[in-house]
């Protein structure tokens, strides 16, 4: 008795979905620098409480957070306002992160939005199952 087994070619190319989220002014500047340097293969997102800063950012995806908390005018160097702003829009942040395999959260730890919102964004990314890395600067 003899038989043969044929296998379909199951080789698939899989590219990880990587998202870089710039949080606050410093994080937005970092994203702009990466875009200007021509970094490819990642999705760039900027999140800020300051609408004017979002308007001049080169990222394709922009999210103004905490409009009830800050009215689009920034967190005023108050990390608690930044945290509340991120919590206010946690569902929208979750939707932006959905499907990511890896998320880099970049922010400065000297102002309100980056300092307060970056930990909230990182926690949401972890809860969504993404490998999450924080890249922060300290003044």
PDB file of C-alpha atoms in Angstrom:
ATOM      1  CA  UNK A   1       0.000   0.000   0.000  1.00  0.00           C
ATOM      2  CA  UNK A   2       1.415   3.375  -0.973  1.00  0.00           C
ATOM      3  CA  UNK A   3       0.088   6.872  -0.877  1.00  0.00           C
ATOM      4  CA  UNK A   4       1.361  10.357  -1.350  1.00  0.00           C
ATOM      5  CA  UNK A   5       0.525  13.545   0.450  1.00  0.00           C
ATOM      6  CA  UNK A   6       0.703  16.914  -1.194  1.00  0.00           C
ATOM      7  CA  UNK A   7       0.921  20.079   0.844  1.00  0.00           C
ATOM      8  CA  UNK A   8      -0.224  23.423  -0.355  1.00  0.00           C
ATOM      9  CA  UNK A   9       2.386  26.129  -0.197  1.00  0.00           C
ATOM     10  CA  UNK A  10       1.657  27.716   3.152  1.00  0.00           C
ATOM     11  CA  UNK A  11       4.476  30.200   2.948  1.00  0.00           C
ATOM     12  CA  UNK A  12       3.068  33.609   3.634  1.00  0.00           C
ATOM     13  CA  UNK A  13       4.894  36.832   4.017  1.00  0.00           C
ATOM     14  CA  UNK A  14       3.775  38.639   7.121  1.00  0.00           C
ATOM     15  CA  UNK A  15       4.801  42.154   7.899  1.00  0.00           C
ATOM     16  CA  UNK A  16       4.244  43.380  11.430  1.00  0.00           C
ATOM     17  CA  UNK A  17       1.905  46.337  11.776  1.00  0.00           C
ATOM     18  CA  UNK A  18       3.924  48.960  13.614  1.00  0.00           C
ATOM     19  CA  UNK A  19       2.422  52.220  14.806  1.00  0.00           C
ATOM     20  CA  UNK A  20       4.359  55.191  16.160  1.00  0.00           C
ATOM     21  CA  UNK A  21       2.278  57.484  18.339  1.00  0.00           C
ATOM     22  CA  UNK A  22       3.654  60.931  19.080  1.00  0.00           C
ATOM     23  CA  UNK A  23       2.052  62.291  22.212  1.00  0.00           C
ATOM     24  CA  UNK A  24       2.095  66.003  23.016  1.00  0.00           C
ATOM     25  CA  UNK A  25       4.395  68.628  21.531  1.00  0.00           C
ATOM     26  CA  UNK A  26       7.655  66.730  21.898  1.00  0.00           C
ATOM     27  CA  UNK A  27       6.146  63.483  20.623  1.00  0.00           C
ATOM     28  CA  UNK A  28       4.679  65.333  17.655  1.00  0.00           C
ATOM     29  CA  UNK A  29       8.095  66.818  16.880  1.00  0.00           C
ATOM     30  CA  UNK A  30       9.660  63.355  17.035  1.00  0.00           C
ATOM     31  CA  UNK A  31       7.082  62.027  14.565  1.00  0.00           C
ATOM     32  CA  UNK A  32       7.709  64.968  12.214  1.00  0.00           C
ATOM     33  CA  UNK A  33      11.440  64.223  12.305  1.00  0.00           C
ATOM     34  CA  UNK A  34      10.855  60.538  11.472  1.00  0.00           C
ATOM     35  CA  UNK A  35       8.576  61.477   8.576  1.00  0.00           C
ATOM     36  CA  UNK A  36      11.071  64.050   7.255  1.00  0.00           C
ATOM     37  CA  UNK A  37      13.859  61.449   7.423  1.00  0.00           C
ATOM     38  CA  UNK A  38      11.756  59.140   5.240  1.00  0.00           C
ATOM     39  CA  UNK A  39      11.136  56.347   7.751  1.00  0.00           C
ATOM     40  CA  UNK A  40       8.860  53.794   6.087  1.00  0.00           C
ATOM     41  CA  UNK A  41       6.935  50.701   7.085  1.00  0.00           C
ATOM     42  CA  UNK A  42       5.171  52.253  10.062  1.00  0.00           C
ATOM     43  CA  UNK A  43       1.953  54.162  10.591  1.00  0.00           C
ATOM     44  CA  UNK A  44       2.430  57.571  12.186  1.00  0.00           C
ATOM     45  CA  UNK A  45      -0.173  58.950  14.579  1.00  0.00           C
ATOM     46  CA  UNK A  46      -0.038  62.160  16.605  1.00  0.00           C
ATOM     47  CA  UNK A  47      -2.154  62.774  19.679  1.00  0.00           C
ATOM     48  CA  UNK A  48      -2.334  66.175  21.311  1.00  0.00           C
ATOM     49  CA  UNK A  49      -4.544  68.464  23.363  1.00  0.00           C
ATOM     50  CA  UNK A  50      -3.336  71.451  21.305  1.00  0.00           C
ATOM     51  CA  UNK A  51      -5.243  71.770  18.021  1.00  0.00           C
ATOM     52  CA  UNK A  52      -2.751  74.260  16.557  1.00  0.00           C
ATOM     53  CA  UNK A  53       0.119  71.808  17.067  1.00  0.00           C
ATOM     54  CA  UNK A  54      -1.887  69.069  15.347  1.00  0.00           C
ATOM     55  CA  UNK A  55      -2.628  71.318  12.372  1.00  0.00           C
ATOM     56  CA  UNK A  56       1.066  71.773  11.548  1.00  0.00           C
ATOM     57  CA  UNK A  57       2.062  68.132  12.018  1.00  0.00           C
ATOM     58  CA  UNK A  58       2.972  66.017   8.984  1.00  0.00           C
ATOM     59  CA  UNK A  59       1.386  62.788  10.262  1.00  0.00           C
ATOM     60  CA  UNK A  60      -1.526  61.433   8.263  1.00  0.00           C
ATOM     61  CA  UNK A  61      -3.480  60.474  11.379  1.00  0.00           C
ATOM     62  CA  UNK A  62      -4.118  63.112  14.034  1.00  0.00           C
ATOM     63  CA  UNK A  63      -6.243  62.950  17.155  1.00  0.00           C
ATOM     64  CA  UNK A  64      -7.227  65.888  19.334  1.00  0.00           C
ATOM     65  CA  UNK A  65      -7.849  64.508  22.805  1.00  0.00           C
ATOM     66  CA  UNK A  66      -9.637  66.000  25.772  1.00  0.00           C
ATOM     67  CA  UNK A  67     -11.690  68.665  24.059  1.00  0.00           C
ATOM     68  CA  UNK A  68     -13.940  68.857  27.133  1.00  0.00           C
ATOM     69  CA  UNK A  69     -10.913  69.170  29.435  1.00  0.00           C
ATOM     70  CA  UNK A  70      -8.705  71.530  27.409  1.00  0.00           C
ATOM     71  CA  UNK A  71     -10.977  72.985  24.693  1.00  0.00           C
ATOM     72  CA  UNK A  72      -8.176  72.321  22.200  1.00  0.00           C
ATOM     73  CA  UNK A  73      -5.819  74.761  23.907  1.00  0.00           C
ATOM     74  CA  UNK A  74      -3.279  72.330  25.380  1.00  0.00           C
ATOM     75  CA  UNK A  75      -2.798  70.912  28.863  1.00  0.00           C
ATOM     76  CA  UNK A  76      -0.937  73.923  30.247  1.00  0.00           C
ATOM     77  CA  UNK A  77       2.022  71.836  31.493  1.00  0.00           C
ATOM     78  CA  UNK A  78      -0.354  69.965  33.824  1.00  0.00           C
ATOM     79  CA  UNK A  79       0.117  66.175  33.535  1.00  0.00           C
ATOM     80  CA  UNK A  80      -3.185  65.521  35.306  1.00  0.00           C
ATOM     81  CA  UNK A  81      -5.023  67.441  32.569  1.00  0.00           C
ATOM     82  CA  UNK A  82      -3.109  65.406  29.990  1.00  0.00           C
ATOM     83  CA  UNK A  83      -4.110  62.155  31.707  1.00  0.00           C
ATOM     84  CA  UNK A  84      -7.759  63.233  31.912  1.00  0.00           C
ATOM     85  CA  UNK A  85      -7.685  64.216  28.246  1.00  0.00           C
ATOM     86  CA  UNK A  86      -6.453  60.752  27.256  1.00  0.00           C
ATOM     87  CA  UNK A  87      -9.023  59.061  29.478  1.00  0.00           C
ATOM     88  CA  UNK A  88     -11.779  61.161  27.894  1.00  0.00           C
ATOM     89  CA  UNK A  89     -10.854  59.810  24.458  1.00  0.00           C
ATOM     90  CA  UNK A  90      -9.682  56.328  25.460  1.00  0.00           C
ATOM     91  CA  UNK A  91     -12.102  54.642  23.048  1.00  0.00           C
ATOM     92  CA  UNK A  92     -10.867  56.712  20.094  1.00  0.00           C
ATOM     93  CA  UNK A  93      -7.256  55.939  21.038  1.00  0.00           C
ATOM     94  CA  UNK A  94      -8.134  52.239  21.223  1.00  0.00           C
ATOM     95  CA  UNK A  95      -9.631  52.386  17.723  1.00  0.00           C
ATOM     96  CA  UNK A  96      -6.433  53.958  16.339  1.00  0.00           C
ATOM     97  CA  UNK A  97      -4.273  51.278  17.960  1.00  0.00           C
ATOM     98  CA  UNK A  98      -6.470  48.349  16.886  1.00  0.00           C
ATOM     99  CA  UNK A  99      -4.653  45.745  14.813  1.00  0.00           C
ATOM    100  CA  UNK A 100      -1.148  46.894  15.720  1.00  0.00           C
ATOM    101  CA  UNK A 101       1.483  44.284  16.499  1.00  0.00           C
ATOM    102  CA  UNK A 102       3.875  46.840  17.966  1.00  0.00           C
ATOM    103  CA  UNK A 103       3.319  50.378  19.237  1.00  0.00           C
ATOM    104  CA  UNK A 104       5.977  52.962  19.987  1.00  0.00           C
ATOM    105  CA  UNK A 105       4.739  55.803  22.191  1.00  0.00           C
ATOM    106  CA  UNK A 106       7.027  58.826  22.033  1.00  0.00           C
ATOM    107  CA  UNK A 107       6.667  61.853  24.277  1.00  0.00           C
ATOM    108  CA  UNK A 108       8.497  64.428  26.331  1.00  0.00           C
ATOM    109  CA  UNK A 109       8.197  64.265  30.105  1.00  0.00           C
ATOM    110  CA  UNK A 110       8.279  68.015  30.646  1.00  0.00           C
ATOM    111  CA  UNK A 111       4.810  69.172  29.673  1.00  0.00           C
ATOM    112  CA  UNK A 112       1.241  68.216  30.351  1.00  0.00           C
ATOM    113  CA  UNK A 113      -0.001  66.152  27.419  1.00  0.00           C
ATOM    114  CA  UNK A 114       3.019  63.910  26.885  1.00  0.00           C
ATOM    115  CA  UNK A 115       3.634  63.351  30.584  1.00  0.00           C
ATOM    116  CA  UNK A 116       0.004  62.679  31.422  1.00  0.00           C
ATOM    117  CA  UNK A 117      -1.355  61.000  28.303  1.00  0.00           C
ATOM    118  CA  UNK A 118       1.568  58.786  27.212  1.00  0.00           C
ATOM    119  CA  UNK A 119       1.122  56.270  30.077  1.00  0.00           C
ATOM    120  CA  UNK A 120      -2.603  56.015  29.314  1.00  0.00           C
ATOM    121  CA  UNK A 121      -1.900  55.427  25.615  1.00  0.00           C
ATOM    122  CA  UNK A 122       0.760  52.820  26.431  1.00  0.00           C
ATOM    123  CA  UNK A 123      -1.647  50.979  28.730  1.00  0.00           C
ATOM    124  CA  UNK A 124      -4.328  50.918  26.035  1.00  0.00           C
ATOM    125  CA  UNK A 125      -1.790  49.542  23.541  1.00  0.00           C
ATOM    126  CA  UNK A 126      -0.817  46.789  25.984  1.00  0.00           C
ATOM    127  CA  UNK A 127      -4.462  45.909  26.585  1.00  0.00           C
ATOM    128  CA  UNK A 128      -4.916  45.639  22.808  1.00  0.00           C
ATOM    129  CA  UNK A 129      -2.143  43.022  22.741  1.00  0.00           C
ATOM    130  CA  UNK A 130       0.545  45.103  21.056  1.00  0.00           C
ATOM    131  CA  UNK A 131       4.172  44.953  22.096  1.00  0.00           C
ATOM    132  CA  UNK A 132       4.492  48.441  23.546  1.00  0.00           C
ATOM    133  CA  UNK A 133       7.649  50.544  23.801  1.00  0.00           C
ATOM    134  CA  UNK A 134       7.937  54.009  25.297  1.00  0.00           C
ATOM    135  CA  UNK A 135      10.542  56.408  23.921  1.00  0.00           C
ATOM    136  CA  UNK A 136      10.600  59.515  26.074  1.00  0.00           C
ATOM    137  CA  UNK A 137      12.809  62.510  26.704  1.00  0.00           C
ATOM    138  CA  UNK A 138      13.289  64.323  29.955  1.00  0.00           C
ATOM    139  CA  UNK A 139      14.079  68.040  29.993  1.00  0.00           C
TER     140      UNK A 139
END
